[in-house]
Coordinates of C-alpha atoms and ligand atoms in Angstrom, one line a residue:
X1 CA 72.8 93.2 116.4
X2 CA 74.4 91.2 119.0
X3 CA 77.6 90.3 117.3
X4 CA 77.0 86.3 117.0
X5 CA 73.7 87.4 114.8
X6 CA 76.0 89.0 111.9
X7 CA 75.9 86.8 108.4
X8 CA 79.5 86.1 108.7
X9 CA 79.1 85.5 112.8
X10 CA 76.6 82.8 112.5
X11 CA 78.8 81.3 108.8
X12 CA 82.2 81.0 111.1
X13 CA 79.3 78.7 114.1
X14 CA 78.5 76.4 111.3
X15 CA 75.1 77.8 109.6
X16 CA 75.0 77.3 106.7
X17 CA 73.5 80.9 104.8
X18 CA 72.3 81.9 101.1
X19 CA 73.0 83.1 99.8
X20 CA 77.2 83.3 101.6
X21 CA 78.3 86.6 102.9
X22 CA 81.1 88.1 101.3
X23 CA 84.7 89.7 101.5
X24 CA 87.8 89.9 99.2
X25 CA 90.8 89.7 100.7
X26 CA 92.6 92.7 99.9
X27 CA 89.6 93.9 99.0
X28 CA 90.7 98.0 100.2
X29 CA 93.6 98.3 97.9
X30 CA 95.1 99.5 94.4
X31 CA 91.9 98.6 92.7
X32 CA 90.2 101.8 93.9
X33 CA 91.0 105.0 93.3
X34 CA 89.5 106.4 95.5
X35 CA 92.3 103.6 98.1
X36 CA 95.0 105.6 95.2
X37 CA 94.0 108.8 97.0
X38 CA 94.5 108.3 100.2
X39 CA 97.8 106.2 100.2
X40 CA 98.8 108.6 98.1
X41 CA 97.8 111.3 101.7
X42 CA 99.9 109.1 103.3
X43 CA 103.0 109.4 102.1
X44 CA 104.2 105.7 102.7
X45 CA 102.5 102.7 103.0
X46 CA 103.4 102.0 106.2
X47 CA 102.9 105.8 107.5
X48 CA 99.0 104.7 106.6
X49 CA 99.2 101.5 108.0
X50 CA 99.8 103.5 111.5
X51 CA 98.3 106.8 111.2
X52 CA 94.3 105.4 112.1
X53 CA 93.0 107.1 111.1
X54 CA 94.0 107.1 107.4
X55 CA 93.9 103.3 108.3
X56 CA 90.5 103.8 109.4
X57 CA 89.5 105.4 106.5
X58 CA 90.6 102.9 104.1
X59 CA 89.4 99.6 105.4
X60 CA 85.3 101.3 105.6
X61 CA 85.8 102.6 101.0
X62 CA 85.0 99.1 100.2
X63 CA 82.1 98.7 103.5
X64 CA 81.0 102.4 101.2
X65 CA 81.7 101.1 97.9
X66 CA 80.0 97.5 97.7
X67 CA 78.5 96.7 101.0
X68 CA 80.1 93.5 102.3
X69 CA 79.9 91.1 104.8
X70 CA 83.2 90.6 106.2
X71 CA 85.0 94.5 106.7
X72 CA 89.2 93.5 107.2
X73 CA 91.8 95.9 109.3
X74 CA 94.1 97.7 106.4
X75 CA 97.6 96.5 108.0
X76 CA 99.5 93.6 106.3
X77 CA 101.4 90.8 107.9
X78 CA 104.4 92.3 108.1
X79 CA 104.1 95.3 111.0
X80 CA 104.4 92.1 113.8
X81 CA 108.6 92.5 112.5
X82 CA 108.5 96.2 112.1
X83 CA 107.2 96.1 115.4
X84 CA 110.0 93.4 116.5
X85 CA 112.6 96.3 115.2
X86 CA 112.8 95.1 111.6
X87 CA 112.8 98.2 109.7
X88 CA 109.5 97.7 107.4
X89 CA 109.7 99.8 104.0
X90 CA 106.9 99.2 101.0
X91 CA 108.9 102.3 98.4
X92 CA 106.9 102.4 95.0
X93 CA 107.4 100.2 92.6
X94 CA 108.6 98.1 95.0
X95 CA 107.9 95.1 97.2
X96 CA 107.9 94.9 100.7
X97 CA 111.7 94.9 102.5
X98 CA 112.2 94.2 105.6
X99 CA 115.6 94.9 107.3
X100 CA 117.1 90.4 107.2
X101 CA 116.9 89.0 110.3
X102 CA 119.5 85.5 109.6
X103 CA 121.1 84.3 112.4
X104 CA 121.2 83.8 115.9
X105 CA 122.7 87.8 116.9
X106 CA 120.3 89.0 114.5
X107 CA 117.7 87.7 116.5
X108 CA 118.5 89.3 119.1
X109 CA 118.7 92.4 118.1
X110 CA 114.3 92.4 118.2
X111 CA 112.9 92.9 120.9
X112 CA 111.3 89.5 123.1
X113 CA 107.9 90.6 122.6
X114 CA 105.6 92.5 120.8
X115 CA 105.7 96.5 121.7
X116 CA 102.1 96.4 122.1
X117 CA 102.8 100.5 122.9
X118 CA 104.4 99.8 119.3
X119 CA 100.9 98.5 117.5
X120 CA 98.6 101.1 119.5
X121 CA 97.9 102.4 116.9
X122 CA 96.5 99.5 114.9
X123 CA 94.5 99.2 117.8
X124 CA 93.4 102.5 117.6
X125 CA 92.2 102.2 114.5
X126 CA 90.0 99.5 114.4
X127 CA 88.1 101.2 117.5
X128 CA 88.1 103.6 115.3
X129 CA 85.6 101.0 112.1
X130 CA 84.2 99.6 114.2
X131 CA 82.3 102.4 115.5
X132 CA 82.2 103.4 112.8
X133 CA 80.8 100.2 110.8
X134 CA 77.4 99.3 110.2
X135 CA 76.2 96.6 112.5
X136 CA 75.7 93.5 109.7
X137 CA 79.6 93.9 108.8
X138 CA 81.9 91.8 110.5
X139 CA 85.5 93.0 111.4
X140 CA 87.9 90.9 110.5
X141 CA 91.6 91.6 112.5
X142 CA 94.6 89.2 110.8
X143 CA 98.6 88.5 111.9
X144 CA 100.9 86.3 109.4
X145 CA 101.3 83.3 110.2
X146 CA 104.5 82.5 111.8
X147 CA 106.6 80.6 108.8
X148 CA 104.6 82.6 106.2
X149 CA 106.6 86.3 107.8
X150 CA 110.0 84.2 109.2
X151 CA 109.5 83.8 104.8
X152 CA 109.8 88.2 104.7
X153 CA 112.0 88.0 107.1
X154 CA 114.6 86.3 106.5
X155 CA 115.0 87.2 102.9
X156 CA 114.4 91.2 104.0
X157 CA 112.2 91.1 100.9
X158 CA 109.5 88.2 99.0
X159 CA 111.3 85.1 97.2
X160 CA 109.9 83.3 94.7
X161 CA 110.3 80.4 96.9
X162 CA 111.9 81.5 100.0
X163 CA 114.1 79.8 99.1
X164 CA 116.0 81.6 101.9
X165 CA 113.7 81.3 104.6
X166 CA 114.9 78.1 103.9
X167 CA 118.2 77.3 104.2
X168 CA 118.1 79.0 107.2
X169 CA 115.8 76.1 108.9
X170 CA 117.8 73.0 107.6
X171 CA 121.6 74.5 108.8
X172 CA 120.2 76.6 111.4
X173 CA 117.7 74.6 112.6
X174 CA 118.0 76.6 116.7
X175 CA 118.0 79.9 114.9
X176 CA 114.8 79.0 113.2
X177 CA 113.1 77.1 115.2
X178 CA 113.6 80.7 118.3
X179 CA 111.7 83.1 115.5
X180 CA 109.2 80.8 114.6
X181 CA 109.0 81.0 118.8
X182 CA 109.3 84.6 119.3
X183 CA 106.4 84.7 115.8
X184 CA 104.3 82.8 118.1
X185 CA 104.3 84.9 121.5
X186 CA 104.4 87.8 119.4
X187 CA 100.8 87.0 117.5
X188 CA 98.6 85.7 120.0
X189 CA 99.8 89.5 121.8
X190 CA 98.9 90.5 118.9
X191 CA 95.4 88.7 117.6
X192 CA 94.6 89.1 121.4
X193 CA 94.5 92.6 121.2
X194 CA 93.4 93.2 117.9
X195 CA 90.1 91.4 119.8
X196 CA 90.1 93.0 122.4
X197 CA 90.0 96.5 120.2
X198 CA 86.3 95.5 118.7
X199 CA 88.3 92.8 116.1
X200 CA 85.3 89.7 116.6
X201 CA 86.9 87.2 114.3
X202 CA 90.8 86.6 113.5
X203 CA 92.4 85.1 110.1
X204 CA 96.0 83.9 109.4
X205 CA 96.8 84.2 107.0
X206 CA 99.7 81.8 105.6
X207 CA 100.6 82.4 101.9
X208 CA 103.6 80.4 101.7
X209 CA 102.6 77.2 103.3
X210 CA 102.5 75.9 99.6
X211 CA 106.4 75.4 99.8
X212 CA 107.1 74.0 103.3
X213 CA 108.2 70.3 101.6
X214 CA 106.0 67.3 103.6
X215 CA 109.0 66.7 105.8
X216 CA 109.0 71.0 107.6
X217 CA 104.7 71.4 107.4
X218 CA 104.0 69.7 111.2
X219 CA 107.0 71.7 112.2
X220 CA 107.2 75.5 110.8
X221 CA 103.8 75.7 109.9
X222 CA 100.8 72.9 111.9
X223 CA 101.9 72.9 114.6
X224 CA 103.4 77.5 115.0
X225 CA 99.7 77.7 114.3
X226 CA 97.8 75.4 116.4
X227 CA 99.8 76.9 119.1
X228 CA 99.1 80.4 117.9
X229 CA 95.2 78.6 117.8
X230 CA 95.6 77.5 121.4
X231 CA 97.5 80.7 122.4
X232 CA 94.4 83.2 122.0
X233 CA 91.6 81.2 122.7
X234 CA 93.4 80.1 126.0
X235 CA 93.1 84.0 126.8
X236 CA 89.8 84.5 124.6
X237 CA 87.9 81.4 124.4
X238 CA 84.7 81.4 121.7
X239 CA 86.8 83.3 119.3
X240 CA 86.2 82.3 115.8
X241 CA 89.3 82.1 114.1
X242 CA 90.1 81.5 110.0
X243 CA 92.7 79.6 108.8
X244 CA 94.3 80.4 104.8
X245 CA 97.1 77.4 104.1
X246 CA 97.6 78.8 100.6
X247 CA 99.7 76.0 98.3
X248 CA 98.4 73.2 100.8
X249 CA 95.5 71.7 99.7
X250 CA 95.6 68.4 100.7
X251 CA 96.2 69.4 103.8
X252 CA 93.4 71.5 104.6
X253 CA 92.0 68.6 107.1
X254 CA 95.4 69.3 109.3
X255 CA 94.6 72.9 109.5
X256 CA 91.0 72.5 110.4
X257 CA 92.0 70.7 112.9
X258 CA 93.3 72.7 114.7
X259 CA 89.9 74.1 115.7
X260 CA 89.6 76.6 112.9
X261 CA 86.8 77.8 112.4
X262 CA 86.3 78.4 108.5
X263 CA 89.4 77.4 106.4
X264 CA 90.5 79.2 103.7
X265 CA 90.9 77.4 99.9
X266 CA 93.3 78.6 97.2
X267 CA 92.4 78.7 92.9
X268 CA 94.2 76.6 92.7
X269 CA 93.0 73.7 94.8
X270 CA 89.8 71.2 93.2
X271 CA 86.5 72.3 95.1
X272 CA 84.5 69.7 95.8
X273 CA 88.0 67.8 96.9
X274 CA 88.7 70.3 99.4
X275 CA 85.4 70.6 100.6
X276 CA 84.7 66.7 100.8
X277 CA 88.5 66.0 103.4
X278 CA 86.2 69.7 105.8
X279 CA 85.1 67.9 109.1
X280 CA 81.5 68.9 109.0
X281 CA 80.8 72.1 111.0
X282 CA 84.3 73.3 110.3
X283 CA 82.6 76.9 107.1
X284 CA 84.7 76.9 103.9
X285 CA 85.9 80.4 102.2
X286 CA 87.5 81.2 99.5
X287 CA 88.8 80.1 95.9
X288 CA 87.3 82.0 93.6
X289 CA 90.4 82.3 91.3
X290 CA 91.1 86.6 90.8
X291 CA 91.2 86.2 87.5
X292 CA 88.6 85.8 86.6
X293 CA 87.3 88.7 89.0
X294 CA 89.9 90.5 86.5
X295 CA 88.3 89.1 83.3
X296 CA 84.7 89.5 84.2
X297 CA 81.5 88.5 81.9
X298 CA 80.1 85.0 81.2
X299 CA 83.5 83.6 82.6
X300 CA 82.6 85.9 86.1
X301 CA 79.5 84.5 86.6
X302 CA 80.8 80.6 85.8
X303 CA 83.1 81.0 88.0
X304 CA 80.5 82.8 91.4
X305 CA 78.1 80.0 90.0
X306 CA 80.5 76.6 89.8
X307 CA 81.8 77.5 93.7
X308 CA 77.8 78.6 95.4
X309 CA 76.8 74.8 93.5
X310 CA 80.1 73.3 94.8
X311 CA 79.0 75.2 98.6
X312 CA 75.1 75.6 98.8
X313 CA 74.4 73.4 101.6
X314 CA 77.2 73.9 103.5
X315 CA 78.7 77.1 105.4
X316 CA 80.5 79.0 103.4
X317 CA 82.3 82.5 103.2
X318 CA 82.2 83.4 99.3
X319 CA 85.9 85.5 98.3
X320 CA 88.7 84.8 96.0
X321 CA 91.5 82.0 96.3
X322 CA 93.9 84.9 97.2
X323 CA 93.6 89.4 96.5
X324 CA 92.1 91.1 93.6
X325 CA 94.0 92.0 91.5
X326 CA 95.1 95.9 91.0
X327 CA 94.0 96.1 87.7
X328 CA 90.8 94.7 88.7
X329 CA 87.7 97.0 87.2
X330 CA 85.9 98.3 89.9
X331 CA 82.2 97.0 87.8
X332 CA 83.4 93.3 88.1
X333 CA 83.5 93.5 92.3
X334 CA 80.3 95.1 91.7
X335 CA 78.7 92.2 89.3
X336 CA 80.6 89.7 91.8
X337 CA 78.0 90.8 94.3
X338 CA 74.8 90.5 92.7
X339 CA 75.9 87.3 90.2
X340 CA 75.5 86.4 94.5
X341 CA 73.5 88.2 96.3
X342 CA 70.5 87.3 93.4
X343 CA 72.0 83.7 94.2
X344 CA 69.0 81.6 93.7
Ligands
1CP1 O1 99.2 100.1 98.4 C1 100.5 99.0 98.1 O2 101.4 99.6 97.4 C2 100.6 97.6 98.6 C3 100.3 97.3 98.1 C4 99.6 96.5 99.9 C5 98.5 95.8 100.1 C6 96.7 96.7 99.9 C7 100.5 95.9 100.5 C8 102.0 95.2 100.0 N1 100.1 95.2 101.3 C9 98.4 95.3 101.4 C10 97.5 95.9 102.8 C11 97.2 94.0 102.8 N2 98.0 92.8 103.1 C12 95.8 93.5 104.4 C13 95.0 94.8 104.6 C14 93.6 93.9 104.4 C15 92.2 93.0 103.0 O3 92.3 94.1 102.4 O4 93.2 92.1 101.8 C16 96.1 92.2 103.9 C17 95.1 91.2 105.3 C18 97.8 91.5 103.5 C19 98.4 90.6 104.1 C20 99.7 90.2 103.2 N3 100.9 91.1 103.2 C21 99.7 88.8 103.3 C22 99.3 87.5 103.4 C23 98.1 87.9 102.5 C24 98.9 87.3 100.8 O5 98.3 88.4 100.1 O6 98.6 85.8 100.9 C25 101.3 89.0 102.6 C26 101.8 88.0 102.1 C27 101.9 90.5 102.7 C28 103.1 90.5 102.4 C29 102.7 92.3 101.3 N4 102.9 93.3 101.7 C30 102.3 94.0 100.4 C31 103.0 93.4 99.6 C32 102.5 93.8 97.8 C33 103.1 92.1 99.9 C34 103.3 90.9 99.1 C35 104.4 90.6 98.5 C36 105.9 89.4 97.5 O7 105.4 88.5 98.4 O8 106.0 90.4 97.2

């Protein structure tokens, strides 16, 4: 099977498939007992990300169990700041932590471009995964969008509203623009390396797009993502890029116009309205509320059917509106797949 015969790749090329191909954001993760076992073996989250054999193992676990059409590299959006020198760690019971980068001096202490030798284990994981994946499964690489990654870098952790990064963008726009610029260049290098190692498409996660006010959306989100896409496409013409601007459901057409093959849609966005706003030929992805997967049963079935009805006849990749919850019963994921794959 050639790369372009894979169902998920066909949809990224604009073809409507029935039933649609499916993968789940955070499909490798804490709801799976085998993930918890490998994570314990690794000792820490970053060791898991930087040990090619273990990262490949957890990437493949949900494929073996469920046969998703897409397999997403197991890593994290905070690996890029870590490789730049920001010291990412994830301790038990806490969210991610980084050494905060709050001004020009802090930025000057970081690497001026992404050190490829530091992310070499990630690329080795990509090669190991591709070698073991079924031929029909698409391997997705990814990175965080500059605004979303910068929000963690400035605060040194997750925050409810990205307040520290918004304040920095307003009070020290020169520093903030330089930080975004560093992340644009690093992300191009990082995504191109993933594509060269065997990823067949990549997703850019703008998970905190929703916290950006109207007057900052263009400079801090749309333009940087557009520059990453142009940089990747210049070096790898024809690359398929999925953009997920969570919390900006009314601006999906603006993100699509950057050259995206597909646009991710969160669960707070009305699906028929969002689909009507997308240009023909741009695929859609997502929208199912992760809480329905937590709940299961008839509520889950109805949610799945509602998405299927809305996307019939257009290129769509079935997925959630955000990552799967760690408390999700594994059997609900099996039920979701069975429902999609038996869709008439
Ligand atoms: O074992 C654990 O405790 C780790 C939990 C975990 C996992 C499973 C983290 C920490 N990261 C991941 C993996 C991960 N993260 C993947 C792997 C591929 C997959 O199966 O999907 C991906 C694509 C990400 C991307 C990521 N990391 C995003 C963007 C997507 C999203 O969820 O919005 C973000 C915002 C992060 C930061 C991050 N890393 C981890 C957590 C818990 C968080 C969010 C923290 C916060 O905002 O408070």
